[in-house]
Amino acid sequence: MFKLFKSLLDALFPRLCPICGKPSDRPERTICWDCFSSIDLYRESLCERCGRFAEGEIKHAFTCSVCLSMPPLFDKARAAGRFSFELRDLVHQLKYGGATWLASDLADFLEGCVTAHFPSKKIDVVLPVPLHPLRLRERTYNQASLLAEELAKRLDRRFDNCSLIRIRQTETQTHFNAKERRKNMNGAFSVIRPEWIQKRTVLLVDDVMTTGSTFDACAYALKKAGARTVWAVALARGQ
Ligand SMILES: [Zn+2]
Ligand SMILES: [Zn+2]
């Protein structure tokens, strides 16, 4: 009955692909097959640790110079694709345009990225990178939280939206070097329910990662609270 209702709704109000504007041919998704498969995803030449993409084809495992000079506090991070063109546009629509319905489409990329790079059965809990409460009030929703919830459902893992909190807004970091960034972010996050984190393998979720310093700061708080392993996944990478 529900299915019938859904297809009736689809017939009356076709889901239009946010990229090409044509009605979507993917069941229960907004992005059409053509556009979905045209998005450029990272496949190889990635730093083992932080997932940074190296130009040129590198077939062997490597660790990038950034991770070598200052090893990140998370154990491993990956992003599904580059923060450009369609992916950037989709993230903007989700983040600033109120297009919360895009979360299931975008979770497809996250799900693919997690299953390609992590033994997902080992994940105990999925956590979003939290927004500061003041920012959350202003924006009304946390896009990372929408993505994390959807991803947790797909992976059949526990979703935890409240153990990790942001206690400090941080100033923009573009002019900081790696050490200054870490210092600036230190103490920006805190774990209020350590018993839900202790000895667990945690998967952090965010929409965009750039240098990885936000994941790093979250990992600092999570490890301090007793998390065993901290993995991180973002939809897109800005660097
Ligand atoms: Zn399309
Ligand atoms: Zn690296």
CSV table of C-alpha atoms and ligand atoms in Angstrom, one decimal:
chain,number,residue,atom,x,y,z
A,1,MET,CA,0.0,0.0,0.0
A,2,PHE,CA,2.8,2.4,1.0
A,3,LYS,CA,4.7,1.4,-2.1
A,4,LEU,CA,1.7,2.1,-4.3
A,5,PHE,CA,1.3,5.5,-2.6
A,6,LYS,CA,5.0,6.2,-3.2
A,7,SER,CA,4.8,5.4,-6.9
A,8,LEU,CA,1.7,7.5,-7.1
A,9,LEU,CA,3.5,10.4,-5.5
A,10,ASP,CA,6.5,9.9,-7.9
A,11,ALA,CA,4.1,10.0,-10.8
A,12,LEU,CA,2.5,13.2,-9.6
A,13,PHE,CA,5.7,14.9,-8.4
A,14,PRO,CA,8.6,13.4,-10.2
A,15,ARG,CA,11.9,13.6,-8.3
A,16,LEU,CA,14.1,15.9,-10.4
A,17,CYS,CA,17.8,15.2,-10.5
A,18,PRO,CA,19.6,18.2,-8.8
A,19,ILE,CA,22.4,18.0,-11.4
A,20,CYS,CA,20.7,17.7,-14.8
A,21,GLY,CA,17.1,18.6,-13.8
A,22,LYS,CA,15.6,15.5,-15.5
A,23,PRO,CA,13.3,13.1,-13.6
A,24,SER,CA,15.4,10.6,-11.7
A,25,ASP,CA,15.5,7.0,-12.8
A,26,ARG,CA,17.1,5.7,-9.6
A,27,PRO,CA,14.4,4.2,-7.3
A,28,GLU,CA,14.0,6.3,-4.1
A,29,ARG,CA,16.9,8.6,-5.1
A,30,THR,CA,17.0,12.1,-6.5
A,31,ILE,CA,20.2,12.0,-8.6
A,32,CYS,CA,19.8,10.1,-11.9
A,33,TRP,CA,22.0,7.2,-12.9
A,34,ASP,CA,23.9,9.2,-15.6
A,35,CYS,CA,24.8,12.0,-13.2
A,36,PHE,CA,25.4,9.5,-10.3
A,37,SER,CA,28.0,7.6,-12.3
A,38,SER,CA,29.6,10.7,-13.7
A,39,ILE,CA,30.8,11.9,-10.3
A,40,ASP,CA,34.5,11.6,-10.0
A,41,LEU,CA,35.4,9.4,-7.0
A,42,TYR,CA,38.8,8.7,-5.5
A,43,ARG,CA,40.0,5.2,-6.4
A,44,GLU,CA,43.7,4.9,-5.8
A,45,SER,CA,46.9,6.9,-5.1
A,46,LEU,CA,45.7,7.7,-1.6
A,47,CYS,CA,47.8,8.2,1.6
A,48,GLU,CA,47.2,5.1,3.7
A,49,ARG,CA,46.6,7.2,6.7
A,50,CYS,CA,44.7,10.3,5.8
A,51,GLY,CA,43.4,9.5,2.3
A,52,ARG,CA,45.1,12.5,0.7
A,53,PHE,CA,45.2,12.1,-3.0
A,54,ALA,CA,48.6,12.2,-4.7
A,55,GLU,CA,48.8,13.4,-8.3
A,56,GLY,CA,50.2,10.9,-10.7
A,57,GLU,CA,49.6,7.2,-10.5
A,58,ILE,CA,51.0,5.6,-7.4
A,59,LYS,CA,50.2,1.9,-7.2
A,60,HIS,CA,52.0,1.0,-3.9
A,61,ALA,CA,50.9,1.9,-0.4
A,62,PHE,CA,52.4,5.1,0.9
A,63,THR,CA,52.1,7.7,3.7
A,64,CYS,CA,52.1,11.3,2.7
A,65,SER,CA,54.6,13.8,3.9
A,66,VAL,CA,52.0,15.7,6.0
A,67,CYS,CA,51.2,12.5,8.0
A,68,LEU,CA,54.9,11.6,8.3
A,69,SER,CA,55.8,15.0,9.8
A,70,MET,CA,52.8,15.1,12.2
A,71,PRO,CA,50.9,11.8,12.4
A,72,PRO,CA,47.1,12.4,12.7
A,73,LEU,CA,45.3,11.4,15.9
A,74,PHE,CA,42.7,9.4,14.0
A,75,ASP,CA,43.7,6.0,12.8
A,76,LYS,CA,42.5,6.4,9.2
A,77,ALA,CA,40.5,8.8,7.1
A,78,ARG,CA,39.0,8.6,3.7
A,79,ALA,CA,36.9,10.9,1.5
A,80,ALA,CA,34.7,9.6,-1.3
A,81,GLY,CA,35.6,12.2,-3.9
A,82,ARG,CA,37.1,15.6,-4.7
A,83,PHE,CA,35.3,18.7,-3.4
A,84,SER,CA,34.6,20.2,-6.8
A,85,PHE,CA,32.0,20.4,-9.6
A,86,GLU,CA,28.9,18.4,-8.9
A,87,LEU,CA,29.9,17.1,-5.5
A,88,ARG,CA,30.6,20.6,-4.2
A,89,ASP,CA,27.3,21.8,-5.5
A,90,LEU,CA,25.4,18.9,-3.9
A,91,VAL,CA,27.2,19.5,-0.5
A,92,HIS,CA,26.2,23.2,-0.7
A,93,GLN,CA,22.6,22.3,-1.4
A,94,LEU,CA,22.6,19.9,1.5
A,95,LYS,CA,24.4,22.3,3.9
A,96,TYR,CA,23.0,25.8,3.0
A,97,GLY,CA,20.1,25.1,0.7
A,98,GLY,CA,17.9,23.1,3.1
A,99,ALA,CA,18.0,20.1,0.6
A,100,THR,CA,18.0,17.5,3.4
A,101,TRP,CA,16.4,15.0,1.1
A,102,LEU,CA,19.8,14.7,-0.6
A,103,ALA,CA,21.2,12.9,2.4
A,104,SER,CA,20.2,9.4,1.1
A,105,ASP,CA,21.7,10.1,-2.3
A,106,LEU,CA,24.9,11.4,-0.7
A,107,ALA,CA,25.1,8.5,1.8
A,108,ASP,CA,25.4,6.2,-1.3
A,109,PHE,CA,28.9,7.7,-1.8
A,110,LEU,CA,29.8,7.4,1.8
A,111,GLU,CA,28.6,3.8,2.0
A,112,GLY,CA,30.7,2.9,-1.1
A,113,CYS,CA,33.8,4.7,0.4
A,114,VAL,CA,33.4,2.9,3.8
A,115,THR,CA,33.0,-0.6,2.3
A,116,ALA,CA,35.9,0.0,0.0
A,117,HIS,CA,38.4,1.2,2.7
A,118,PHE,CA,37.2,-0.1,6.1
A,119,PRO,CA,36.2,-3.5,7.5
A,120,SER,CA,32.8,-2.1,8.3
A,121,LYS,CA,31.7,-5.0,10.5
A,122,LYS,CA,34.3,-3.8,13.0
A,123,ILE,CA,32.7,-0.4,13.5
A,124,ASP,CA,30.8,-0.2,16.8
A,125,VAL,CA,29.3,3.2,16.5
A,126,VAL,CA,28.8,6.0,13.9
A,127,LEU,CA,29.2,9.6,15.0
A,128,PRO,CA,28.8,12.9,13.1
A,129,VAL,CA,31.2,15.8,13.6
A,130,PRO,CA,29.0,17.9,15.8
A,131,LEU,CA,28.2,21.6,15.3
A,132,HIS,CA,28.5,24.1,18.1
A,133,PRO,CA,25.0,24.5,19.8
A,134,LEU,CA,24.9,28.2,18.7
A,135,ARG,CA,25.7,27.2,15.1
A,136,LEU,CA,23.1,24.4,15.2
A,137,ARG,CA,20.5,26.9,16.4
A,138,GLU,CA,21.3,29.2,13.6
A,139,ARG,CA,21.3,26.5,10.9
A,140,THR,CA,18.6,24.3,12.4
A,141,TYR,CA,20.2,21.0,11.4
A,142,ASN,CA,23.6,19.4,11.2
A,143,GLN,CA,24.3,18.1,7.7
A,144,ALA,CA,26.9,15.7,9.0
A,145,SER,CA,24.4,14.3,11.4
A,146,LEU,CA,21.9,13.6,8.6
A,147,LEU,CA,24.7,11.8,6.6
A,148,ALA,CA,25.9,9.8,9.7
A,149,GLU,CA,22.4,8.6,10.6
A,150,GLU,CA,21.7,7.4,7.1
A,151,LEU,CA,25.1,5.7,6.9
A,152,ALA,CA,24.7,4.0,10.2
A,153,LYS,CA,21.4,2.6,9.0
A,154,ARG,CA,23.0,1.2,5.8
A,155,LEU,CA,25.9,-0.3,7.7
A,156,ASP,CA,23.6,-1.6,10.4
A,157,ARG,CA,25.7,0.1,13.1
A,158,ARG,CA,24.7,2.2,16.1
A,159,PHE,CA,24.2,5.9,15.5
A,160,ASP,CA,25.2,8.2,18.3
A,161,ASN,CA,24.3,11.8,17.9
A,162,CYS,CA,25.0,13.0,21.5
A,163,SER,CA,28.2,11.5,23.0
A,164,LEU,CA,30.6,13.9,21.1
A,165,ILE,CA,29.9,17.6,21.5
A,166,ARG,CA,31.5,20.8,20.2
A,167,ILE,CA,32.3,23.1,23.1
A,168,ARG,CA,34.2,25.8,21.3
A,169,GLN,CA,33.8,27.6,18.0
A,170,THR,CA,37.1,27.8,16.3
A,171,GLU,CA,38.5,30.7,14.3
A,172,THR,CA,39.3,30.2,10.6
A,173,GLN,CA,42.5,28.4,10.1
A,174,THR,CA,43.6,29.1,6.6
A,175,HIS,CA,46.6,31.1,7.7
A,176,PHE,CA,47.8,28.5,10.3
A,177,ASN,CA,50.4,25.8,9.8
A,178,ALA,CA,49.7,22.2,10.9
A,179,LYS,CA,51.0,22.6,14.4
A,180,GLU,CA,49.1,25.9,15.0
A,181,ARG,CA,46.0,24.2,13.6
A,182,ARG,CA,46.2,21.4,16.1
A,183,LYS,CA,46.8,23.9,18.9
A,184,ASN,CA,43.8,26.0,17.7
A,185,MET,CA,41.5,23.0,17.5
A,186,ASN,CA,42.6,21.3,20.8
A,187,GLY,CA,39.8,21.3,23.2
A,188,ALA,CA,37.2,22.2,20.6
A,189,PHE,CA,35.4,18.9,21.2
A,190,SER,CA,34.5,16.9,24.3
A,191,VAL,CA,32.9,13.5,25.0
A,192,ILE,CA,30.0,13.6,27.5
A,193,ARG,CA,29.2,9.9,27.5
A,194,PRO,CA,32.6,8.2,27.6
A,195,GLU,CA,30.9,4.9,28.6
A,196,TRP,CA,29.4,4.7,25.1
A,197,ILE,CA,32.7,5.2,23.5
A,198,GLN,CA,35.2,3.3,25.6
A,199,LYS,CA,37.0,0.5,23.9
A,200,ARG,CA,34.8,1.0,20.8
A,201,THR,CA,35.8,1.4,17.2
A,202,VAL,CA,34.3,4.7,16.2
A,203,LEU,CA,33.5,6.0,12.7
A,204,LEU,CA,33.3,9.8,12.4
A,205,VAL,CA,31.3,11.3,9.6
A,206,ASP,CA,31.5,14.8,8.0
A,207,ASP,CA,30.5,16.3,4.7
A,208,VAL,CA,33.8,17.9,3.8
A,209,MET,CA,37.4,17.5,5.1
A,210,THR,CA,40.2,19.7,4.1
A,211,THR,CA,43.4,19.4,6.1
A,212,GLY,CA,41.8,16.8,8.4
A,213,SER,CA,42.3,19.0,11.5
A,214,THR,CA,38.6,18.7,12.5
A,215,PHE,CA,38.8,14.9,12.4
A,216,ASP,CA,42.0,15.2,14.3
A,217,ALA,CA,40.5,17.3,17.1
A,218,CYS,CA,37.5,14.9,17.3
A,219,ALA,CA,39.9,12.0,17.5
A,220,TYR,CA,41.8,13.7,20.3
A,221,ALA,CA,38.6,13.9,22.4
A,222,LEU,CA,37.5,10.4,21.5
A,223,LYS,CA,40.8,8.8,22.3
A,224,LYS,CA,41.0,10.7,25.6
A,225,ALA,CA,37.6,9.3,26.4
A,226,GLY,CA,38.9,5.8,25.8
A,227,ALA,CA,37.9,5.0,22.2
A,228,ARG,CA,40.0,2.2,20.8
A,229,THR,CA,40.1,3.1,17.1
A,230,VAL,CA,38.9,6.3,15.4
A,231,TRP,CA,38.1,6.1,11.7
A,232,ALA,CA,36.8,9.0,9.7
A,233,VAL,CA,34.9,9.4,6.4
A,234,ALA,CA,33.9,12.5,4.5
A,235,LEU,CA,31.9,12.9,1.4
A,236,ALA,CA,34.4,15.2,-0.2
A,237,ARG,CA,38.0,16.4,0.2
A,238,GLY,CA,39.0,20.0,-0.3
A,239,GLN,CA,42.7,19.4,-0.6
B,1,ZN,ZN,20.9,13.8,-13.7
B,2,ZN,ZN,48.5,11.5,4.8
